[in-house]
mmCIF file of C-alpha atoms in Angstrom:
data_model
loop_
_atom_site.group_PDB
_atom_site.id
_atom_site.type_symbol
_atom_site.label_atom_id
_atom_site.label_comp_id
_atom_site.label_asym_id
_atom_site.label_seq_id
_atom_site.Cartn_x
_atom_site.Cartn_y
_atom_site.Cartn_z
ATOM 1 C CA MET U 10 0.000 0.000 0.000
ATOM 2 C CA GLU U 11 2.899 2.388 0.626
ATOM 3 C CA ILE U 12 3.532 3.057 -3.045
ATOM 4 C CA LEU U 13 -0.104 4.078 -3.516
ATOM 5 C CA TRP U 14 0.243 6.740 -0.839
ATOM 6 C CA VAL U 15 3.305 8.126 -2.581
ATOM 7 C CA LEU U 16 1.464 8.284 -5.885
ATOM 8 C CA MET U 17 -1.654 9.804 -4.358
ATOM 9 C CA ALA U 18 0.467 12.490 -2.750
ATOM 10 C CA ALA U 19 1.877 13.249 -6.176
ATOM 11 C CA ILE U 20 -1.643 13.580 -7.565
ATOM 12 C CA MET U 21 -2.735 15.902 -4.791
ATOM 13 C CA ILE U 22 0.049 18.360 -5.520
ATOM 14 C CA GLY U 23 -0.943 18.388 -9.165
ATOM 15 C CA ALA U 24 1.849 16.325 -10.642
ATOM 16 C CA VAL U 25 0.863 14.797 -13.943
ATOM 17 C CA LEU U 26 2.726 11.520 -14.125
ATOM 18 C CA GLY U 27 1.742 10.478 -17.638
ATOM 19 C CA PRO U 28 2.906 7.156 -19.020
ATOM 20 C CA VAL U 29 5.963 6.896 -16.827
ATOM 21 C CA LEU U 30 5.315 3.870 -14.645
ATOM 22 C CA LEU U 31 7.165 0.547 -14.602
ATOM 23 C CA ARG U 32 6.457 -3.012 -13.428
ATOM 24 C CA ARG U 33 8.467 -4.214 -10.464
ATOM 25 C CA ARG U 34 7.654 -7.228 -8.273
ATOM 26 C CA GLY U 35 3.941 -6.544 -8.184
ATOM 27 C CA GLY U 36 4.509 -2.865 -7.299
ATOM 28 C CA ILE U 37 4.912 0.182 -9.505
ATOM 29 C CA ARG U 38 7.555 2.864 -9.628
ATOM 30 C CA GLN U 39 8.189 6.009 -11.648
ATOM 31 C CA VAL U 40 10.637 5.962 -14.545
ATOM 32 C CA ALA U 41 11.746 8.502 -17.117
ATOM 33 C CA PRO U 42 9.244 9.407 -19.877
ATOM 34 C CA GLY U 43 10.023 7.535 -23.073
ATOM 35 C CA SER U 44 11.726 4.656 -21.315
ATOM 36 C CA PRO U 45 11.154 1.339 -23.138
ATOM 37 C CA ASP U 46 9.911 -0.034 -19.807
ATOM 38 C CA ALA U 47 7.298 2.683 -19.263
ATOM 39 C CA ALA U 48 3.664 1.622 -19.235
ATOM 40 C CA ASP U 49 2.001 3.335 -22.175
ATOM 41 C CA PRO U 50 -1.793 3.866 -22.292
ATOM 42 C CA ALA U 51 -1.545 4.130 -26.083
ATOM 43 C CA ASP U 52 -0.745 0.406 -26.172
ATOM 44 C CA TYR U 53 -4.357 -0.175 -25.140
ATOM 45 C CA GLY U 54 -5.823 2.020 -27.830
ATOM 46 C CA PHE U 55 -6.548 4.836 -25.385
ATOM 47 C CA ALA U 56 -6.803 8.399 -26.685
ATOM 48 C CA ARG U 57 -3.933 10.827 -26.278
ATOM 49 C CA GLN U 58 -4.456 13.357 -23.504
ATOM 50 C CA GLU U 59 -4.849 16.248 -25.935
ATOM 51 C CA GLU U 60 -7.569 14.312 -27.795
ATOM 52 C CA LEU U 61 -9.776 13.762 -24.738
ATOM 53 C CA ASP U 62 -13.207 15.416 -25.019
ATOM 54 C CA ILE U 63 -13.962 17.327 -21.807
ATOM 55 C CA ARG U 64 -17.493 18.343 -22.821
ATOM 56 C CA MET U 65 -19.364 15.119 -22.114
ATOM 57 C CA PRO U 66 -18.947 11.903 -20.117
ATOM 58 C CA GLY U 67 -19.560 9.749 -23.168
ATOM 59 C CA PRO U 68 -20.421 10.006 -26.849
ATOM 60 C CA ASP U 69 -23.617 11.620 -28.117
ATOM 61 C CA HIS U 70 -22.962 11.940 -31.822
ATOM 62 C CA ASP U 71 -26.241 13.705 -32.612
ATOM 63 C CA LEU U 72 -25.507 16.312 -29.979
ATOM 64 C CA LEU U 73 -21.928 16.845 -31.157
ATOM 65 C CA ASP U 74 -23.078 17.236 -34.760
ATOM 66 C CA VAL U 75 -25.692 19.798 -33.761
ATOM 67 C CA LEU U 76 -23.284 21.681 -31.499
ATOM 68 C CA ASP U 77 -20.893 22.011 -34.417
ATOM 69 C CA VAL U 78 -23.668 23.358 -36.638
ATOM 70 C CA VAL U 79 -24.879 25.823 -34.005
ATOM 71 C CA GLN U 80 -21.441 27.167 -33.192
ATOM 72 C CA GLN U 81 -20.341 27.462 -36.792
ATOM 73 C CA SER U 82 -23.568 29.016 -38.085
ATOM 74 C CA GLN U 83 -24.577 30.803 -34.838
ATOM 75 C CA SER U 84 -28.119 29.609 -35.595
ATOM 76 C CA TRP U 85 -30.252 28.040 -32.866
ATOM 77 C CA LYS U 86 -32.644 26.089 -35.073
ATOM 78 C CA ALA U 87 -30.755 22.794 -35.156
ATOM 79 C CA ALA U 88 -30.568 22.817 -31.341
ATOM 80 C CA SER U 89 -34.300 23.450 -31.108
ATOM 81 C CA GLN U 90 -35.057 20.567 -33.465
ATOM 82 C CA LEU U 91 -32.837 18.165 -31.546
ATOM 83 C CA LEU U 92 -34.421 18.975 -28.193
ATOM 84 C CA ALA U 93 -37.923 18.822 -29.670
ATOM 85 C CA GLY U 94 -37.182 15.266 -30.772
ATOM 86 C CA THR U 95 -35.708 14.205 -27.421
ATOM 87 C CA GLU U 96 -37.991 12.416 -24.957
ATOM 88 C CA ILE U 97 -38.739 14.790 -22.076
ATOM 89 C CA HIS U 98 -38.605 12.307 -19.191
ATOM 90 C CA GLY U 99 -35.269 10.711 -20.039
ATOM 91 C CA GLU U 100 -31.712 11.437 -19.010
ATOM 92 C CA VAL U 101 -30.652 12.457 -22.534
ATOM 93 C CA ARG U 102 -32.779 15.612 -22.648
ATOM 94 C CA TRP U 103 -31.278 16.833 -19.380
ATOM 95 C CA GLN U 104 -27.754 16.147 -20.620
ATOM 96 C CA ARG U 105 -28.396 17.930 -23.906
ATOM 97 C CA VAL U 106 -29.861 20.979 -22.173
ATOM 98 C CA GLN U 107 -26.752 21.115 -19.992
ATOM 99 C CA ALA U 108 -24.487 20.774 -23.021
ATOM 100 C CA PHE U 109 -26.131 23.580 -25.016
ATOM 101 C CA ALA U 110 -26.139 25.868 -21.993
ATOM 102 C CA GLY U 111 -22.525 25.019 -21.253
ATOM 103 C CA ALA U 112 -21.503 25.734 -24.841
ATOM 104 C CA ALA U 113 -23.172 29.168 -24.741
ATOM 105 C CA SER U 114 -21.630 29.936 -21.351
ATOM 106 C CA LEU U 115 -18.159 28.942 -22.521
ATOM 107 C CA GLU U 116 -18.528 31.044 -25.682
ATOM 108 C CA LEU U 117 -19.467 34.054 -23.569
ATOM 109 C CA GLN U 118 -16.491 33.469 -21.288
ATOM 110 C CA GLN U 119 -14.140 33.287 -24.262
ATOM 111 C CA ARG U 120 -15.742 36.238 -26.106
ATOM 112 C CA PRO U 121 -17.370 38.604 -23.614
ATOM 113 C CA GLY U 122 -17.929 41.121 -26.391
ATOM 114 C CA GLY U 123 -17.106 44.783 -26.633
ATOM 115 C CA VAL U 124 -17.641 47.911 -28.643
ATOM 116 C CA SER U 125 -16.934 46.329 -32.010
ATOM 117 C CA ASP U 126 -17.877 42.671 -31.568
ATOM 118 C CA GLN U 127 -20.819 40.621 -30.322
ATOM 119 C CA PRO U 128 -20.491 38.470 -27.214
ATOM 120 C CA GLY U 129 -20.236 34.707 -27.524
ATOM 121 C CA GLY U 130 -23.381 32.634 -27.160
ATOM 122 C CA GLN U 131 -25.407 35.168 -29.111
ATOM 123 C CA TRP U 132 -27.334 32.325 -30.748
ATOM 124 C CA LEU U 133 -29.021 31.569 -27.402
ATOM 125 C CA ARG U 134 -30.184 35.174 -26.998
ATOM 126 C CA VAL U 135 -31.559 35.133 -30.541
ATOM 127 C CA TRP U 136 -33.260 31.782 -29.838
ATOM 128 C CA ARG U 137 -35.133 33.227 -26.872
ATOM 129 C CA ALA U 138 -36.023 36.404 -28.759
ATOM 130 C CA GLU U 139 -37.249 34.712 -31.943
ATOM 131 C CA ALA U 140 -38.955 31.701 -30.331
ATOM 132 C CA PRO U 141 -40.073 32.744 -26.831
ATOM 133 C CA LYS U 142 -42.489 29.803 -26.585
ATOM 134 C CA ASP U 143 -39.903 27.181 -27.509
ATOM 135 C CA ALA U 144 -39.680 24.914 -24.454
ATOM 136 C CA GLY U 145 -36.195 23.715 -25.329
ATOM 137 C CA GLY U 146 -34.839 27.229 -25.636
ATOM 138 C CA ALA U 147 -36.451 28.222 -22.338
ATOM 139 C CA ALA U 148 -34.813 25.291 -20.533
ATOM 140 C CA VAL U 149 -31.399 25.984 -22.071
ATOM 141 C CA HIS U 150 -31.665 29.645 -21.085
ATOM 142 C CA ALA U 151 -32.531 28.729 -17.480
ATOM 143 C CA GLU U 152 -29.583 26.327 -17.251
ATOM 144 C CA PHE U 153 -27.327 28.930 -18.894
ATOM 145 C CA LEU U 154 -28.181 31.429 -16.151
ATOM 146 C CA VAL U 155 -27.446 28.831 -13.476
ATOM 147 C CA GLN U 156 -24.065 28.045 -15.000
ATOM 148 C CA GLN U 157 -23.281 31.745 -15.303
ATOM 149 C CA ALA U 158 -24.053 32.284 -11.623
ATOM 150 C CA TRP U 159 -21.730 29.505 -10.501
ATOM 151 C CA ARG U 160 -18.959 30.324 -12.998
ATOM 152 C CA SER U 161 -18.850 34.101 -13.062
ATOM 153 C CA SER U 162 -19.796 35.161 -9.543
ATOM 154 C CA THR U 163 -19.114 34.178 -5.960
ATOM 155 C CA SER U 164 -21.626 32.201 -3.942
ATOM 156 C CA GLY U 165 -23.445 34.401 -1.436
ATOM 157 C CA THR U 166 -22.805 37.717 -3.197
ATOM 158 C CA ASP U 167 -25.558 40.022 -4.431
ATOM 159 C CA GLU U 168 -24.583 39.341 -8.048
ATOM 160 C CA PHE U 169 -24.825 35.583 -7.460
ATOM 161 C CA ARG U 170 -28.283 35.872 -5.892
ATOM 162 C CA ILE U 171 -29.567 38.198 -8.612
ATOM 163 C CA ILE U 172 -28.545 35.809 -11.389
ATOM 164 C CA LEU U 173 -30.067 32.813 -9.592
ATOM 165 C CA GLU U 174 -33.322 34.698 -8.966
ATOM 166 C CA GLU U 175 -33.455 35.395 -12.709
ATOM 167 C CA ALA U 176 -32.742 31.710 -13.350
ATOM 168 C CA LYS U 177 -35.573 30.743 -11.001
ATOM 169 C CA GLU U 178 -38.013 32.832 -13.014
ATOM 170 C CA ALA U 179 -36.651 31.280 -16.221
ATOM 171 C CA CYS U 180 -37.277 27.796 -14.770
ATOM 172 C CA ALA U 181 -40.883 28.739 -14.036
ATOM 173 C CA GLN U 182 -41.344 29.915 -17.625
ATOM 174 C CA ALA U 183 -39.777 26.726 -18.989
ATOM 175 C CA ALA U 184 -42.062 24.592 -16.808
ATOM 176 C CA LEU U 185 -45.154 26.370 -18.134
ATOM 177 C CA LEU U 186 -44.047 25.742 -21.717
ATOM 178 C CA SER U 187 -43.517 22.001 -21.169
ATOM 179 C CA PRO U 188 -45.985 20.517 -18.667
ATOM 180 C CA GLY U 189 -44.778 17.196 -17.309
ATOM 181 C CA ASP U 190 -41.149 17.937 -18.161
ATOM 182 C CA PRO U 191 -38.849 17.342 -15.161
ATOM 183 C CA VAL U 192 -35.922 19.306 -16.607
ATOM 184 C CA PRO U 193 -36.964 22.813 -15.431
ATOM 185 C CA TYR U 194 -37.318 21.467 -11.903
ATOM 186 C CA ILE U 195 -33.990 19.624 -12.105
ATOM 187 C CA ILE U 196 -32.365 22.908 -13.111
ATOM 188 C CA GLU U 197 -33.973 24.527 -10.081
ATOM 189 C CA LEU U 198 -32.198 22.060 -7.780
ATOM 190 C CA SER U 199 -28.959 23.991 -8.319
ATOM 191 C CA ILE U 200 -30.816 27.220 -7.635
ATOM 192 C CA ALA U 201 -32.179 25.730 -4.414
ATOM 193 C CA ARG U 202 -28.643 24.943 -3.315
ATOM 194 C CA GLY U 203 -27.334 28.402 -4.194
ATOM 195 C CA LEU U 204 -30.245 30.326 -2.656
ATOM 196 C CA ALA U 205 -30.374 28.078 0.415
ATOM 197 C CA TYR U 206 -33.956 26.856 0.117
ATOM 198 C CA SER U 207 -35.362 25.641 3.408
ATOM 199 C CA ARG U 208 -35.726 21.878 3.673
ATOM 200 C CA GLU U 209 -39.483 22.216 3.307
ATOM 201 C CA GLU U 210 -39.064 24.249 0.102
ATOM 202 C CA PHE U 211 -36.538 21.776 -1.225
ATOM 203 C CA GLU U 212 -38.776 18.789 -0.465
ATOM 204 C CA GLN U 213 -41.667 20.431 -2.317
ATOM 205 C CA LEU U 214 -39.425 20.933 -5.341
ATOM 206 C CA TRP U 215 -38.155 17.366 -5.102
ATOM 207 C CA LEU U 216 -41.697 15.965 -5.041
ATOM 208 C CA LYS U 217 -42.414 17.718 -8.351
ATOM 209 C CA ILE U 218 -39.474 15.873 -9.877
ATOM 210 C CA LEU U 219 -40.462 12.509 -8.379
ATOM 211 C CA ASP U 220 -43.968 12.953 -9.816
ATOM 212 C CA ARG U 221 -42.476 13.343 -13.302
ATOM 213 C CA ALA U 222 -39.350 11.147 -13.317
ATOM 214 C CA PRO U 223 -38.939 9.122 -10.098
ATOM 215 C CA ALA U 224 -35.865 7.175 -11.266
ATOM 216 C CA HIS U 225 -34.021 10.069 -12.948
ATOM 217 C CA MET U 226 -30.339 9.578 -12.084
ATOM 218 C CA GLY U 227 -29.303 13.091 -13.092
ATOM 219 C CA ALA U 228 -31.945 14.573 -10.809
ATOM 220 C CA HIS U 229 -30.767 12.465 -7.896
ATOM 221 C CA LEU U 230 -27.171 13.550 -8.439
ATOM 222 C CA ALA U 231 -28.233 17.205 -8.464
ATOM 223 C CA ALA U 232 -30.348 16.751 -5.325
ATOM 224 C CA LEU U 233 -27.546 14.939 -3.507
ATOM 225 C CA HIS U 234 -25.475 18.147 -3.459
ATOM 226 C CA TYR U 235 -28.119 19.925 -1.389
ATOM 227 C CA TRP U 236 -27.983 17.228 1.300
ATOM 228 C CA CYS U 237 -24.176 17.217 1.524
ATOM 229 C CA GLU U 238 -22.274 18.552 4.493
ATOM 230 C CA LYS U 239 -20.686 21.377 2.502
ATOM 231 C CA TRP U 240 -24.095 22.786 1.578
ATOM 232 C CA HIS U 241 -27.304 22.410 3.562
ATOM 233 C CA GLY U 242 -27.137 18.919 5.011
ATOM 234 C CA SER U 243 -24.680 16.526 6.580
ATOM 235 C CA ARG U 244 -22.790 13.362 5.813
ATOM 236 C CA ASP U 245 -25.586 11.306 7.381
ATOM 237 C CA LEU U 246 -28.359 13.116 5.501
ATOM 238 C CA ALA U 247 -26.537 12.683 2.187
ATOM 239 C CA ASN U 248 -25.876 8.999 2.856
ATOM 240 C CA ASN U 249 -29.492 8.441 3.908
ATOM 241 C CA PHE U 250 -30.761 10.131 0.748
ATOM 242 C CA ALA U 251 -28.441 8.066 -1.455
ATOM 243 C CA GLU U 252 -29.145 4.760 0.272
ATOM 244 C CA ALA U 253 -32.908 5.303 0.216
ATOM 245 C CA ALA U 254 -32.761 6.006 -3.532
ATOM 246 C CA ALA U 255 -30.634 2.910 -4.107
ATOM 247 C CA ALA U 256 -33.009 0.759 -2.055
ATOM 248 C CA ARG U 257 -36.072 1.764 -4.059
ATOM 249 C CA ALA U 258 -34.298 1.731 -7.430
ATOM 250 C CA PRO U 259 -36.036 -0.357 -10.089
ATOM 251 C CA LYS U 260 -34.154 -3.267 -11.609
ATOM 252 C CA GLY U 261 -31.444 -2.095 -13.989
ATOM 253 C CA SER U 262 -31.370 1.418 -12.531
ATOM 254 C CA LEU U 263 -28.075 3.158 -11.914
ATOM 255 C CA LEU U 264 -29.488 4.627 -8.703
ATOM 256 C CA ALA U 265 -27.807 1.690 -6.961
ATOM 257 C CA ALA U 266 -24.564 3.618 -7.560
ATOM 258 C CA LEU U 267 -25.737 6.769 -5.776
ATOM 259 C CA PRO U 268 -24.080 5.872 -2.420
ATOM 260 C CA LEU U 269 -20.680 5.969 -4.155
ATOM 261 C CA PHE U 270 -21.353 9.566 -5.181
ATOM 262 C CA ALA U 271 -22.262 10.346 -1.563
ATOM 263 C CA VAL U 272 -18.947 8.867 -0.419
ATOM 264 C CA TYR U 273 -17.095 10.926 -3.014
ATOM 265 C CA GLU U 274 -18.785 14.155 -1.912
ATOM 266 C CA HIS U 275 -17.505 13.611 1.628
ATOM 267 C CA LEU U 276 -13.947 12.513 0.933
ATOM 268 C CA PRO U 277 -11.446 14.212 3.240
ATOM 269 C CA GLU U 278 -9.262 16.801 1.507
ATOM 270 C CA VAL U 279 -6.228 15.107 3.018
ATOM 271 C CA ASN U 280 -6.624 11.424 3.800
ATOM 272 C CA LEU U 281 -4.416 10.262 6.652
ATOM 273 C CA VAL U 282 -6.140 6.910 7.188
ATOM 274 C CA ARG U 283 -4.088 4.245 5.443
ATOM 275 C CA GLY U 284 -6.925 1.769 5.053
ATOM 276 C CA PHE U 285 -9.631 4.250 4.066
ATOM 277 C CA TYR U 286 -10.093 2.881 0.555
ATOM 278 C CA GLU U 287 -10.315 -0.646 1.952
ATOM 279 C CA SER U 288 -12.935 0.346 4.536
ATOM 280 C CA GLU U 289 -16.386 -1.197 4.638
ATOM 281 C CA VAL U 290 -18.047 2.080 3.651
ATOM 282 C CA VAL U 291 -15.984 2.487 0.480
ATOM 283 C CA THR U 292 -16.045 -1.207 -0.419
ATOM 284 C CA LYS U 293 -19.823 -1.425 -0.056
ATOM 285 C CA ALA U 294 -20.361 1.685 -2.179
ATOM 286 C CA VAL U 295 -17.966 0.471 -4.886
ATOM 287 C CA GLU U 296 -19.639 -2.935 -5.012
ATOM 288 C CA GLY U 297 -23.035 -1.271 -5.285
ATOM 289 C CA ALA U 298 -21.830 0.830 -8.203
ATOM 290 C CA LEU U 299 -20.298 -2.201 -9.935
ATOM 291 C CA TYR U 300 -23.590 -4.057 -9.513
ATOM 292 C CA ALA U 301 -25.440 -1.079 -11.001
ATOM 293 C CA VAL U 302 -23.088 -0.951 -13.988
ATOM 294 C CA HIS U 303 -23.411 -4.672 -14.656
ATOM 295 C CA SER U 304 -27.214 -4.518 -14.371
ATOM 296 C CA ALA U 305 -27.797 -1.379 -16.424
ATOM 297 C CA ARG U 306 -28.692 -1.216 -20.092
ATOM 298 C CA PRO U 307 -25.570 -0.819 -22.245
ATOM 299 C CA ASP U 308 -27.106 2.316 -23.767
ATOM 300 C CA ASP U 309 -28.073 3.959 -20.461
ATOM 301 C CA PRO U 310 -26.966 7.593 -20.927
ATOM 302 C CA MET U 311 -25.847 7.842 -17.288
ATOM 303 C CA LEU U 312 -23.658 4.755 -17.421
ATOM 304 C CA ALA U 313 -20.514 6.712 -18.297
ATOM 305 C CA HIS U 314 -20.970 8.935 -15.225
ATOM 306 C CA VAL U 315 -20.832 5.910 -12.940
ATOM 307 C CA ARG U 316 -17.931 4.318 -14.802
ATOM 308 C CA HIS U 317 -15.818 7.480 -14.485
ATOM 309 C CA LEU U 318 -16.311 7.636 -10.730
ATOM 310 C CA LEU U 319 -15.540 3.931 -10.489
ATOM 311 C CA VAL U 320 -12.209 4.521 -12.240
ATOM 312 C CA PHE U 321 -11.319 7.030 -9.534
ATOM 313 C CA PHE U 322 -12.198 4.685 -6.665
ATOM 314 C CA LEU U 323 -10.896 1.461 -8.205
ATOM 315 C CA VAL U 324 -7.488 3.046 -8.819
ATOM 316 C CA ARG U 325 -7.347 4.298 -5.246
ATOM 317 C CA CYS U 326 -8.337 0.809 -4.067
ATOM 318 C CA GLU U 327 -5.554 -0.689 -6.239
ATOM 319 C CA ARG U 328 -8.122 -2.783 -8.097
ATOM 320 C CA TRP U 329 -6.229 -2.313 -11.318
ATOM 321 C CA ALA U 330 -7.922 -4.861 -13.608
ATOM 322 C CA GLU U 331 -11.383 -3.612 -12.658
ATOM 323 C CA ALA U 332 -10.288 -0.036 -13.274
ATOM 324 C CA MET U 333 -9.034 -1.024 -16.711
ATOM 325 C CA ASN U 334 -12.346 -2.696 -17.474
ATOM 326 C CA GLN U 335 -14.098 0.621 -16.834
ATOM 327 C CA LEU U 336 -11.547 2.631 -18.799
ATOM 328 C CA VAL U 337 -12.088 0.682 -21.995
ATOM 329 C CA HIS U 338 -15.741 1.812 -21.927
ATOM 330 C CA VAL U 339 -15.237 5.525 -21.223
ATOM 331 C CA ASP U 340 -11.869 6.489 -22.653
ATOM 332 C CA GLY U 341 -12.026 9.451 -25.010
ATOM 333 C CA HIS U 342 -14.527 11.479 -22.981
ATOM 334 C CA VAL U 343 -13.867 12.986 -19.547
ATOM 335 C CA GLY U 344 -16.784 15.369 -18.955
ATOM 336 C CA ALA U 345 -17.848 13.768 -15.671
ATOM 337 C CA LEU U 346 -17.010 13.633 -11.988
ATOM 338 C CA PRO U 347 -14.416 13.495 -10.620
ATOM 339 C CA TRP U 348 -12.451 15.059 -13.479
ATOM 340 C CA THR U 349 -14.703 18.074 -14.069
ATOM 341 C CA VAL U 350 -13.892 19.599 -10.668
ATOM 342 C CA SER U 351 -10.291 19.993 -11.813
ATOM 343 C CA PRO U 352 -8.970 23.009 -13.742
ATOM 344 C CA ASP U 353 -7.589 20.468 -16.223
ATOM 345 C CA PRO U 354 -9.974 17.470 -16.417
ATOM 346 C CA ALA U 355 -7.995 15.720 -19.147
ATOM 347 C CA ALA U 356 -4.753 15.879 -17.150
ATOM 348 C CA ASP U 357 -6.375 14.495 -13.991
ATOM 349 C CA TYR U 358 -7.996 11.673 -15.921
ATOM 350 C CA ALA U 359 -4.689 10.896 -17.649
ATOM 351 C CA VAL U 360 -2.970 10.521 -14.260
ATOM 352 C CA TYR U 361 -5.464 7.936 -13.062
ATOM 353 C CA ARG U 362 -5.403 6.151 -16.402
ATOM 354 C CA ALA U 363 -1.613 5.913 -16.260
ATOM 355 C CA LEU U 364 -1.809 4.542 -12.721
ATOM 356 C CA ALA U 365 -4.360 1.946 -13.791
ATOM 357 C CA VAL U 366 -2.235 0.829 -16.744
ATOM 358 C CA ALA U 367 0.904 0.605 -14.618
ATOM 359 C CA GLY U 368 -0.810 -1.274 -11.831
ATOM 360 C CA TYR U 369 -2.425 -3.628 -14.311
ATOM 361 C CA GLU U 370 0.903 -4.418 -15.974
ATOM 362 C CA ALA U 371 2.669 -4.713 -12.606
ATOM 363 C CA ASN U 372 0.342 -7.589 -11.831
ATOM 364 C CA GLY U 373 0.810 -9.443 -15.104
ATOM 365 C CA GLY U 374 -1.683 -7.671 -17.326
ATOM 366 C CA SER U 375 -1.073 -6.627 -20.905
ATOM 367 C CA PRO U 376 -3.026 -5.350 -23.910
ATOM 368 C CA ALA U 377 -3.510 -8.990 -24.947
ATOM 369 C CA THR U 378 -5.218 -9.913 -21.657
ATOM 370 C CA LEU U 379 -7.578 -6.936 -21.495
ATOM 371 C CA SER U 380 -11.033 -7.684 -22.842
ATOM 372 C CA HIS U 381 -12.888 -4.984 -24.749
#
């Protein structure tokens, strides 16, 4: 276990190890980049770090095609058509709303505009102006405001509250335009966290979501934040929420993985307990997530989210082969926890991937023994 602590310390100080790890008597040690003995993720067909897509947790080719059209043409119509054809109760609609809002927010950040040029994300403003009754555009606008509040202002400031109050009104408008759609209420979960809804207010909001999409994994992940210790709950409240959702999850639901997300949200910033990742709490949560992954539909749009978090925990547990089995399913996309909390998601993911490859090879694995 000692070598893992050394490597984790390196991660915590931001060192990007890359493919510089070598087999040695069942352990792993750092060697010079380019050494013929270095474990190389490319040997497994994994994408180069600079090729990793940080926008999404997994592929959505229709969304990527439409995003390209929207950003190149600065026309909103393709986005509207895609959302209109996306089932309102499913996970995909929520993910696509987030993606369009995120794209507009990032454009605005990169091109805030000035005297002689228009700000980025102008296509979203035009969308709302030209099609005010378009439910998809209303939802994207509400999520855009939420992302702007969290990205461009500080929690608790007047500016932050003003933007979130505007987002709350936008959610109400989006809900009126699409009765039965859970997405406007899921967006409001982040507003509830930022504006510190009382527990009674939050529960009322949560019931609206359960009435529309009781097994919505994305909604549960958003709600979990509210119950965490760093926001308006506690470790026990978050764990209780996650375990209750997992217990009532229908067969094949990824909600069985929710306790692992609760564990992640309460990880200590500095872990001084040597056996933490071998503890019953972590082991039980990891096993629950693995069960959820094995039971879920291969095309479940939330599957990649769970696999990414499993990579993080399985590497820290030194369960190298299992980590590799998750990597082969998600490699190429890193737009998910835990990578997205980093300033450089691709670099953080690449560190864990390199550790997994090195640990796998240190214990006799090779590209020939890894099943795809």
